[in-house]
XYZ file of C-alpha atoms in Angstrom:
655
model
C 115.146 163.357 21.570
C 118.908 164.006 20.877
C 121.088 160.981 21.507
C 124.905 161.000 20.620
C 127.279 158.014 20.280
C 130.828 158.304 21.020
C 133.639 158.745 18.358
C 136.681 160.783 19.199
C 135.602 164.555 18.979
C 133.549 166.103 21.906
C 130.387 167.884 21.128
C 127.349 168.595 23.275
C 123.839 169.537 21.957
C 121.252 170.915 24.455
C 118.226 168.910 25.408
C 114.801 170.729 26.024
C 111.356 170.202 26.910
C 108.898 172.323 24.449
C 106.478 174.471 26.044
C 102.829 173.514 25.980
C 99.392 175.198 25.606
C 97.646 172.328 27.297
C 97.062 171.410 30.726
C 98.166 167.775 32.244
C 94.798 166.676 32.160
C 93.256 167.762 28.861
C 89.667 166.603 28.688
C 88.349 165.516 25.007
C 85.279 167.324 23.814
C 83.374 164.445 22.404
C 80.903 166.699 20.671
C 83.118 166.593 17.556
C 83.336 162.816 17.388
C 80.923 160.860 15.170
C 79.370 157.317 14.943
C 80.826 154.734 12.593
C 79.298 151.537 11.126
C 75.634 151.098 10.624
C 73.510 153.723 12.024
C 70.880 151.311 13.454
C 73.836 149.452 15.453
C 74.441 151.972 17.859
C 73.041 155.036 19.584
C 75.774 157.429 21.051
C 74.703 160.128 23.412
C 77.336 162.826 24.434
C 76.949 164.566 27.765
C 76.484 168.182 27.610
C 80.127 168.582 29.407
C 81.367 166.746 26.215
C 83.443 164.533 28.540
C 81.336 161.422 28.470
C 79.262 159.347 26.167
C 76.479 156.582 26.392
C 75.958 153.797 23.977
C 72.341 152.016 24.712
C 71.946 149.604 21.940
C 72.866 146.117 22.106
C 73.384 145.327 18.313
C 75.992 144.929 15.645
C 79.321 146.507 15.671
C 79.255 150.183 16.187
C 82.079 152.774 17.215
C 82.215 156.389 18.203
C 85.150 158.015 16.824
C 87.268 161.211 16.575
C 87.663 163.209 13.281
C 91.315 164.079 14.287
C 93.843 161.498 13.480
C 96.593 160.942 16.188
C 100.174 159.472 15.803
C 101.244 159.783 19.500
C 98.621 160.011 22.143
C 97.415 158.638 25.189
C 93.908 158.259 26.118
C 92.514 157.680 29.725
C 89.050 157.312 31.393
C 86.403 155.181 32.779
C 84.352 152.430 31.338
C 81.165 150.736 32.819
C 78.537 148.669 31.922
C 75.328 149.363 33.718
C 74.092 146.771 36.376
C 70.911 146.184 34.503
C 72.310 145.879 31.012
C 72.073 142.124 30.335
C 74.475 140.242 27.903
C 78.109 139.739 28.291
C 79.727 140.778 25.008
C 82.283 143.143 23.867
C 83.219 146.750 25.148
C 86.345 148.455 24.006
C 88.233 151.012 21.889
C 89.105 151.185 18.052
C 91.971 152.758 16.335
C 92.172 153.473 12.543
C 89.724 153.716 9.762
C 86.376 151.989 10.402
C 85.983 151.741 6.490
C 89.306 150.192 5.553
C 91.871 149.160 8.341
C 91.817 149.390 12.088
C 93.033 148.060 15.395
C 90.434 146.949 17.986
C 91.119 146.299 21.802
C 88.071 144.709 23.210
C 86.756 143.037 26.223
C 84.159 140.218 26.827
C 82.525 139.231 29.970
C 81.975 135.471 29.161
C 82.362 132.403 26.968
C 79.652 132.215 24.387
C 79.385 130.513 20.911
C 82.940 130.093 20.149
C 83.979 133.485 21.414
C 86.104 133.448 24.424
C 85.916 135.732 27.387
C 88.708 138.308 28.306
C 91.007 140.637 26.066
C 92.123 140.704 22.382
C 93.916 142.981 20.197
C 92.939 142.613 16.665
C 94.402 144.061 13.426
C 91.615 143.866 10.851
C 92.169 144.983 7.058
C 88.579 145.973 6.212
C 85.284 147.491 7.402
C 83.378 147.120 10.362
C 80.846 145.531 8.075
C 83.490 142.946 6.813
C 84.532 142.480 10.451
C 81.131 141.664 11.505
C 80.801 139.053 8.575
C 83.406 136.937 9.945
C 81.213 136.409 12.929
C 81.791 136.489 16.558
C 84.156 133.532 16.931
C 86.124 133.660 13.870
C 86.582 137.690 14.229
C 88.093 136.967 17.784
C 89.839 133.888 17.574
C 91.132 133.321 13.726
C 93.847 134.650 11.731
C 93.196 135.243 8.139
C 94.576 137.323 5.270
C 92.876 140.048 6.582
C 92.200 139.433 10.351
C 95.082 138.989 12.899
C 94.869 138.378 16.591
C 97.920 140.328 17.742
C 97.558 139.431 21.582
C 94.925 137.606 23.897
C 94.249 137.418 27.422
C 91.315 135.138 28.382
C 92.093 135.417 32.165
C 89.441 137.776 33.158
C 85.928 139.240 31.967
C 84.139 142.675 32.996
C 81.741 142.700 35.676
C 78.107 144.595 35.473
C 77.913 147.771 37.477
C 81.838 147.906 37.986
C 83.586 151.096 36.758
C 86.933 150.404 35.380
C 89.975 152.895 34.509
C 91.351 152.626 31.168
C 94.425 153.730 29.201
C 95.379 153.359 25.631
C 98.608 154.594 24.531
C 99.105 155.175 20.888
C 102.566 155.329 19.052
C 103.749 155.091 15.610
C 104.631 151.417 16.238
C 103.126 150.537 19.343
C 99.850 150.040 21.252
C 99.626 149.943 25.048
C 96.625 148.855 26.877
C 95.745 149.319 30.571
C 92.877 148.457 32.759
C 93.131 149.635 36.386
C 96.710 150.622 35.801
C 97.478 147.138 34.952
C 99.195 146.631 31.515
C 97.183 144.168 29.439
C 99.157 144.455 26.276
C 102.139 146.088 24.996
C 102.563 145.346 21.423
C 105.510 146.808 19.291
C 106.652 146.417 15.714
C 103.460 147.609 14.370
C 103.122 150.216 11.333
C 100.322 152.705 12.570
C 99.569 155.583 10.404
C 98.024 158.682 11.957
C 94.698 157.233 13.067
C 91.190 158.086 14.392
C 90.594 156.990 17.935
C 87.145 155.904 19.378
C 85.133 153.503 21.633
C 83.682 150.070 20.237
C 80.712 147.814 21.171
C 79.462 144.710 19.686
C 76.331 142.967 20.984
C 76.466 145.079 24.320
C 74.380 147.940 25.202
C 74.259 150.313 28.140
C 78.017 151.087 28.179
C 79.175 154.692 29.619
C 82.617 156.072 28.614
C 83.336 158.979 31.055
C 86.154 161.488 31.971
C 87.840 160.901 28.791
C 91.046 162.824 28.730
C 94.222 162.781 26.314
C 97.830 162.986 27.522
C 100.840 163.748 25.233
C 103.798 161.399 25.487
C 107.160 162.990 25.157
C 108.149 162.577 21.526
C 111.875 161.786 21.225
C 113.601 163.199 18.340
C 115.421 161.167 15.703
C 118.869 162.451 15.054
C 121.137 162.255 12.010
C 124.757 163.428 12.343
C 127.654 163.169 10.103
C 130.889 162.609 12.011
C 134.477 161.810 11.294
C 135.950 158.456 12.320
C 138.243 158.524 15.078
C 136.576 161.545 16.946
C 134.393 160.771 19.994
C 130.743 162.616 20.034
C 128.391 163.441 22.910
C 124.880 164.040 22.101
C 122.158 165.036 24.274
C 118.457 163.989 24.037
C 115.999 166.209 22.754
C 112.188 165.731 22.732
C 108.848 167.561 22.750
C 105.954 167.251 24.998
C 102.740 169.139 24.924
C 102.300 168.762 28.764
C 104.399 171.412 29.885
C 104.302 170.183 33.768
C 105.885 166.806 33.158
C 109.226 165.793 34.126
C 111.354 163.534 32.162
C 114.020 160.984 32.278
C 116.402 159.295 29.591
C 117.951 156.058 29.173
C 119.872 154.161 26.539
C 118.479 151.199 24.717
C 121.440 149.015 23.434
C 124.437 149.469 21.278
C 125.451 150.113 17.632
C 126.761 147.470 15.702
C 130.265 149.067 15.805
C 131.533 151.320 18.372
C 130.283 151.785 22.065
C 127.892 154.499 23.515
C 128.025 155.487 27.050
C 125.130 157.022 29.035
C 125.733 160.220 31.085
C 122.776 161.518 33.239
C 120.734 163.363 32.828
C 120.340 162.754 28.958
C 123.785 162.572 27.167
C 125.194 159.923 25.198
C 129.021 159.614 24.050
C 129.777 157.563 21.211
C 133.207 156.170 20.625
C 133.581 154.784 16.871
C 135.300 151.335 16.260
C 138.600 152.431 14.344
C 138.250 149.671 11.844
C 134.518 150.446 10.738
C 132.812 153.253 9.287
C 129.546 153.719 7.691
C 125.966 154.191 9.313
C 125.911 153.356 12.884
C 122.507 153.541 15.110
C 121.299 153.270 18.432
C 118.018 154.076 20.469
C 117.321 155.965 23.323
C 114.130 156.490 25.379
C 112.325 159.540 26.934
C 109.851 158.837 29.813
C 107.683 161.211 31.551
C 106.162 161.372 34.851
C 103.233 159.564 33.811
C 105.250 156.709 32.589
C 104.530 157.636 28.991
C 107.587 157.369 26.631
C 108.912 157.294 23.188
C 112.192 155.967 21.534
C 114.364 158.172 19.464
C 116.697 156.741 17.001
C 120.252 158.256 16.470
C 122.077 157.719 13.047
C 125.679 158.551 12.871
C 127.189 158.418 9.430
C 130.566 157.632 10.346
C 133.237 158.944 7.960
C 136.347 156.970 7.343
C 139.416 159.150 8.221
C 141.880 156.909 9.816
C 145.108 155.553 8.762
C 148.138 153.558 10.017
C 150.753 154.578 7.639
C 153.862 152.753 7.141
C 156.692 154.662 5.047
C 159.982 153.417 3.896
C 163.106 155.208 5.201
C 164.565 155.427 1.843
C 163.772 154.785 -1.862
C 165.625 154.386 -5.014
C 165.877 156.908 -7.760
C 164.357 155.711 -11.134
C 162.245 153.307 -9.482
C 158.504 153.443 -8.621
C 157.674 152.894 -5.125
C 153.876 152.380 -3.849
C 152.602 152.795 -0.354
C 149.111 151.764 0.665
C 147.824 154.391 2.988
C 145.343 152.157 4.550
C 142.602 154.957 4.467
C 139.809 152.689 3.899
C 137.959 151.266 6.865
C 138.028 147.377 6.985
C 134.220 147.648 7.485
C 132.009 148.207 4.363
C 131.522 151.951 3.642
C 128.764 153.900 1.759
C 130.879 157.019 1.932
C 133.839 158.804 0.228
C 137.334 157.663 0.969
C 139.196 160.493 3.025
C 141.205 163.157 1.739
C 144.917 163.121 2.423
C 146.996 166.443 2.511
C 150.761 166.444 2.661
C 153.006 169.195 4.037
C 156.701 169.551 2.565
C 155.514 166.867 -0.208
C 158.291 166.256 -2.659
C 157.316 166.721 -6.359
C 157.910 162.803 -7.188
C 155.089 162.008 -4.812
C 151.492 161.503 -5.854
C 148.378 160.361 -4.050
C 145.169 158.520 -5.709
C 142.133 159.112 -3.229
C 140.196 156.447 -4.780
C 142.860 153.550 -4.369
C 144.381 155.171 -1.253
C 147.885 154.397 -2.912
C 151.026 156.712 -2.447
C 153.088 156.657 -5.602
C 156.883 157.861 -5.583
C 158.786 157.925 -8.580
C 162.085 160.086 -8.056
C 164.679 160.539 -10.882
C 168.304 161.334 -10.391
C 167.549 164.910 -9.918
C 165.687 163.927 -6.572
C 168.516 162.331 -4.775
C 168.927 163.387 -0.935
C 167.285 163.680 2.259
C 163.508 164.981 2.518
C 162.721 165.881 6.068
C 159.365 166.441 7.871
C 157.053 165.285 5.168
C 153.719 165.354 7.123
C 150.479 163.412 6.500
C 147.109 164.555 7.683
C 143.655 162.963 6.670
C 140.162 164.281 6.705
C 136.708 163.662 5.464
C 134.261 166.277 4.342
C 135.909 168.831 6.260
C 135.195 167.074 9.584
C 138.524 167.538 11.438
C 141.931 166.308 10.716
C 144.139 163.342 11.767
C 147.916 163.791 11.969
C 148.952 160.506 10.386
C 152.581 160.756 10.675
C 155.632 162.957 10.017
C 158.360 161.320 7.982
C 162.021 161.945 6.827
C 162.773 160.099 3.442
C 166.300 159.330 1.717
C 166.429 159.057 -2.174
C 169.334 157.033 -3.079
C 170.595 155.591 -6.549
C 169.820 152.270 -7.683
C 173.492 151.791 -9.296
C 176.855 153.689 -9.358
C 176.219 155.109 -5.976
C 178.453 158.155 -5.591
C 177.830 159.153 -2.316
C 180.415 157.107 -0.893
C 183.648 156.429 -3.239
C 186.298 154.540 -1.274
C 189.634 153.719 -3.458
C 190.644 150.247 -3.468
C 193.908 148.401 -4.570
C 194.305 145.284 -6.709
C 197.412 143.527 -5.147
C 198.946 141.055 -7.920
C 201.207 138.292 -6.663
C 204.542 138.000 -7.914
C 203.361 135.062 -9.961
C 199.820 134.602 -11.021
C 197.611 132.682 -8.659
C 195.067 130.180 -9.795
C 192.314 128.436 -8.149
C 191.954 124.268 -8.579
C 190.042 125.182 -11.829
C 193.058 127.357 -13.018
C 190.979 130.528 -12.777
C 193.256 133.395 -12.081
C 192.723 134.783 -8.555
C 193.582 138.404 -7.213
C 192.756 140.296 -4.235
C 190.730 143.571 -3.834
C 191.981 145.377 -0.527
C 189.536 147.836 0.769
C 191.233 150.222 3.178
C 189.962 150.992 6.787
C 186.985 153.224 6.495
C 185.878 156.017 8.777
C 182.579 157.379 9.526
C 181.548 161.102 9.912
C 182.327 160.771 13.586
C 185.830 159.906 12.752
C 184.981 156.307 13.812
C 186.315 153.273 12.117
C 183.543 151.231 10.365
C 183.255 147.629 10.913
C 180.635 144.901 10.395
C 178.216 143.966 7.571
C 177.701 146.613 4.986
C 175.837 146.646 1.831
C 177.944 147.262 -1.375
C 176.986 147.510 -5.185
C 179.921 146.039 -7.338
C 179.840 146.658 -10.967
C 182.003 144.842 -13.552
C 183.496 147.262 -16.279
C 181.871 146.649 -19.615
C 185.581 146.111 -21.144
C 186.357 143.066 -19.040
C 186.936 140.060 -21.363
C 185.383 137.664 -18.798
C 183.222 137.453 -15.863
C 184.704 138.060 -12.330
C 183.501 136.040 -9.217
C 183.386 137.652 -5.724
C 182.065 136.116 -2.858
C 180.637 133.340 -4.811
C 178.744 135.673 -7.159
C 179.593 135.782 -10.705
C 179.586 139.313 -12.405
C 179.408 139.519 -16.162
C 181.089 142.371 -18.007
C 178.881 145.571 -17.474
C 176.749 144.015 -14.762
C 176.095 145.258 -11.337
C 175.156 143.192 -8.191
C 174.591 144.038 -4.560
C 175.949 142.025 -1.708
C 177.063 142.250 2.100
C 180.596 142.596 2.788
C 181.825 142.112 6.518
C 184.188 145.064 6.875
C 187.345 144.903 9.197
C 188.185 148.041 10.892
C 191.965 147.892 9.782
C 190.955 146.986 6.108
C 189.136 144.425 4.241
C 190.811 141.960 1.671
C 188.143 140.425 -0.911
C 189.378 137.577 -3.076
C 188.365 138.061 -6.914
C 188.472 135.093 -9.404
C 188.739 136.126 -13.196
C 187.061 133.240 -15.014
C 189.806 133.087 -17.917
C 192.732 131.199 -18.300
C 194.436 134.073 -20.124
C 196.134 136.933 -18.305
C 194.388 140.196 -18.743
C 193.028 143.388 -17.007
C 189.588 143.113 -15.274
C 188.183 146.350 -13.600
C 185.483 146.447 -10.911
C 184.008 149.530 -9.080
C 182.937 149.079 -5.511
C 180.471 151.542 -4.012
C 178.694 151.595 -0.621
C 175.185 152.869 -0.029
C 174.899 156.274 1.242
C 173.551 155.486 4.486
C 176.932 154.821 5.526
C 178.259 157.974 3.915
C 180.622 160.469 5.720
C 177.640 162.354 6.467
C 177.038 159.581 8.776
C 173.116 159.582 8.837
C 171.203 157.429 11.306
C 167.514 156.492 10.907
C 164.894 155.631 13.477
C 161.470 153.853 12.252
C 158.676 154.040 14.870
C 155.008 153.291 15.265
C 153.197 153.005 18.387
C 149.903 151.395 18.907
C 147.730 151.121 22.177
C 145.423 148.165 23.167
C 142.408 149.911 21.825
C 143.728 151.013 18.481
C 142.813 149.726 14.949
C 143.829 146.212 14.024
C 145.801 147.917 11.146
C 148.256 149.316 13.678
C 151.231 147.001 14.872
C 154.066 148.583 17.117
C 157.521 148.958 15.078
C 160.720 150.336 16.093
C 163.996 150.092 14.044
C 167.132 151.970 14.490
C 169.815 151.597 11.731
C 168.591 148.159 10.705
C 168.444 146.975 14.270
C 164.900 145.993 15.160
C 163.501 146.304 18.513
C 161.682 143.555 20.470
C 157.843 144.306 20.909
C 156.424 145.341 24.225
C 154.373 147.961 25.946
C 157.604 150.003 26.070
C 160.275 149.853 23.351
C 163.559 151.601 23.641
C 166.638 152.014 21.297
C 169.859 153.481 22.463
C 172.845 154.246 20.234
C 176.062 154.764 22.232
C 178.327 157.323 20.503
C 181.540 156.105 21.992
C 181.553 152.722 20.479
C 178.605 153.003 17.885
C 176.935 149.999 20.034
C 173.074 149.322 19.960
C 171.058 148.519 22.902
C 167.240 147.515 22.558
C 164.578 146.864 25.025
C 160.977 145.608 24.630
C 159.156 145.023 27.919
C 155.798 145.304 29.820
C 155.650 148.613 31.581
C 155.472 147.161 34.838
C 158.974 145.344 34.279
C 161.130 148.223 33.086
C 162.798 148.760 36.631
C 164.090 144.911 36.685
C 166.011 145.706 33.220
C 169.273 147.380 33.096
C 167.702 150.431 31.299
C 167.870 152.537 34.575
C 171.613 152.138 34.414
C 171.924 153.017 31.080
C 169.818 156.045 31.288
C 172.034 157.113 34.094
C 175.294 156.529 31.816
C 174.097 158.615 28.811
C 176.548 160.905 27.448
C 176.892 163.516 24.680
C 175.862 162.347 21.269
C 174.129 159.252 22.403
C 170.716 158.669 20.436
C 167.734 157.509 22.546
C 164.475 156.430 20.875
C 161.079 155.571 22.844
C 157.782 154.027 21.781
C 154.845 154.112 24.397
C 152.235 151.699 23.466
C 150.668 152.193 27.032
C 150.473 154.968 29.487
C 150.255 154.259 33.330
C 152.278 154.760 36.528
C 155.181 152.750 35.262
C 155.726 154.689 32.059
C 155.545 157.897 34.000
C 158.482 156.604 36.258
C 160.579 155.759 33.359
C 159.838 159.189 31.425
C 160.668 160.914 34.937
C 163.974 159.338 34.906
C 164.755 160.268 31.469
C 163.813 163.694 32.002
C 165.880 164.008 35.318
C 169.112 162.717 33.668
C 168.703 164.669 30.298
C 167.498 168.049 32.129
C 166.108 169.104 28.582
C 163.327 171.594 28.692
C 161.957 170.647 25.260
C 162.038 166.848 26.083
C 160.678 167.500 29.660
C 157.631 169.525 27.914
C 157.115 166.630 25.328
C 157.145 164.087 28.258
C 154.619 166.062 30.040
C 151.926 165.342 27.140
C 152.674 161.935 26.206
C 150.091 159.339 26.397
C 149.561 155.818 25.195
C 150.804 155.952 21.425
C 153.529 158.468 21.924
C 157.054 158.295 20.446
C 160.344 160.355 20.552
C 163.808 160.598 19.280
C 166.510 162.328 21.494
C 170.328 162.891 20.977
C 172.084 163.934 23.975
C 173.439 167.255 23.984
C 171.675 168.295 20.563
C 168.063 168.009 21.692
C 164.773 166.445 20.529
C 164.860 165.194 17.039
C 161.351 164.251 16.814
C 158.098 163.763 18.994
C 154.666 162.447 18.306
C 151.760 161.768 20.371
C 148.153 160.608 19.421
C 145.169 162.325 20.854
C 142.836 159.370 21.068
C 142.347 158.661 17.199
C 143.288 155.075 17.859
C 145.394 154.593 14.554
C 148.662 154.790 16.576
C 151.495 157.267 15.780
C 154.012 156.723 12.808
C 157.379 158.432 12.193
C 160.549 158.131 10.320
C 163.557 160.192 11.453
C 167.053 160.767 9.947
C 169.629 162.009 12.373
C 172.920 163.691 11.077
C 175.709 162.655 13.479
C 177.907 165.505 12.137
C 175.384 168.387 12.881
């Protein structure tokens, strides 16, 4: 039988019932069967029809067995001890090899010499002779190294002259016995090799086995499939049945260790993998026919690790190695290869080590600049691919940053000034700075200050001592009209001290702004956590995260909230007030009616067809960046792969 578990790809295989050359009631021809045990112990007479056999001798253990060996078969018929037979001992059935190992299901009428009435299911490793040698009582009541009582039921003995309907179901790991439709034993966990089947008597004669027929249970198929993590898979049950008139039903038996399976009538199983665990995942299903015969099939899904929740930096420094763990390996124990990763628009300074999952970036000074639309996709053994993210990446210099050179003026006083330690003091005047939008720059900005190697002594700026030839990075709070920075010269002798001040290129006249985004739904991998950052401004966590940059005054608004609360924020007012060049970034970590209302308000206000189309396809795990008047800068949505979406977007305000 087929049975699939769920991952994130949808696939269906057809179920079928094999045609049969037998009738529903297939009577056994006992003419080919043979006696087992001592020849003097039994006298088995087969009727001319071949459908019944009579055993007349009251003696030692004797059996009458098939020459064919069976793995899956059900035997039914009638058993009766003549009214004038006398005695009260064992009648029943045998399965296995009477010379080496077998199972016996037998039935005793009454208690006698330590042997109890009722039913027994016994596993004996030996021959009928060794079974006899144990004696009546021990063979039916004692567990030894060669004899195991698997089950007992002493509630009832058989009656002379009464015909009983018997049934014995034989499986590879299970034996079911019934008398008059009542299940006496149903024992599983056995290891039954293909075996001969037959009838068994011990110290009981005049026993008739009549109308012996064999039925064929449906045989559920064991299925092994290789699937990629992050893709749901649907499997339909498959089986064979030699009874071509039977009808069948299916059901799911339990769940795999990781991931979940859903049963879909009539016989489909959809498996969704756990995004944090790969490796072999198994579950079972059962196929039952209209005679209530059934077998179980095992589905083994070899789940290949393929997911990733990538966190890429928005910039790296030249002449410096930066490593990123791509988190490709599942948190569970994997017996399979790590996934491959392919990169579109991959810079030459990037390399990926599949064995370690590490992305290494080592740019040199020739690599300075902005690299856009670097796209990562993962796959394993050719089974689909996962879009792990699209990123813009800036490469900036470590020192002597020349992306923005601003002049400065050393303004000496008429008389040299000195601090209380008599160090000479001067003032560095940084003039008003304008951005690429022709806006005055203010607030904290990172600067790199280098003291010239020709200086005779260290300089001290903002409490940091800078030796000749040394560079340091610090944050300066810029004033819109110009910024004065006091500088101390650590010498009592007058002289010339030269310094160079460079501003990182992210505040260059190009006026590039960046947005870092990662969205994660509640069912996503534990490796995924939502992130949103716009120009060093971090956005609070929430089911919905929004950042807005207002062009008119370069101010930033951030929101993180439960989707149901969005209308209670001032976000609706801010959306209605958006104007050209404003930037809007949105993370959706959930998808419901509230997020649809939010997106509808955005779409109505902005009226951009590209954005409207993107919004129409957004689910949980979606993000976009939009600049009013210019269009959609980036858009990303997950299709149920359950590792979230990741993106880094750089925006040139001068475009």
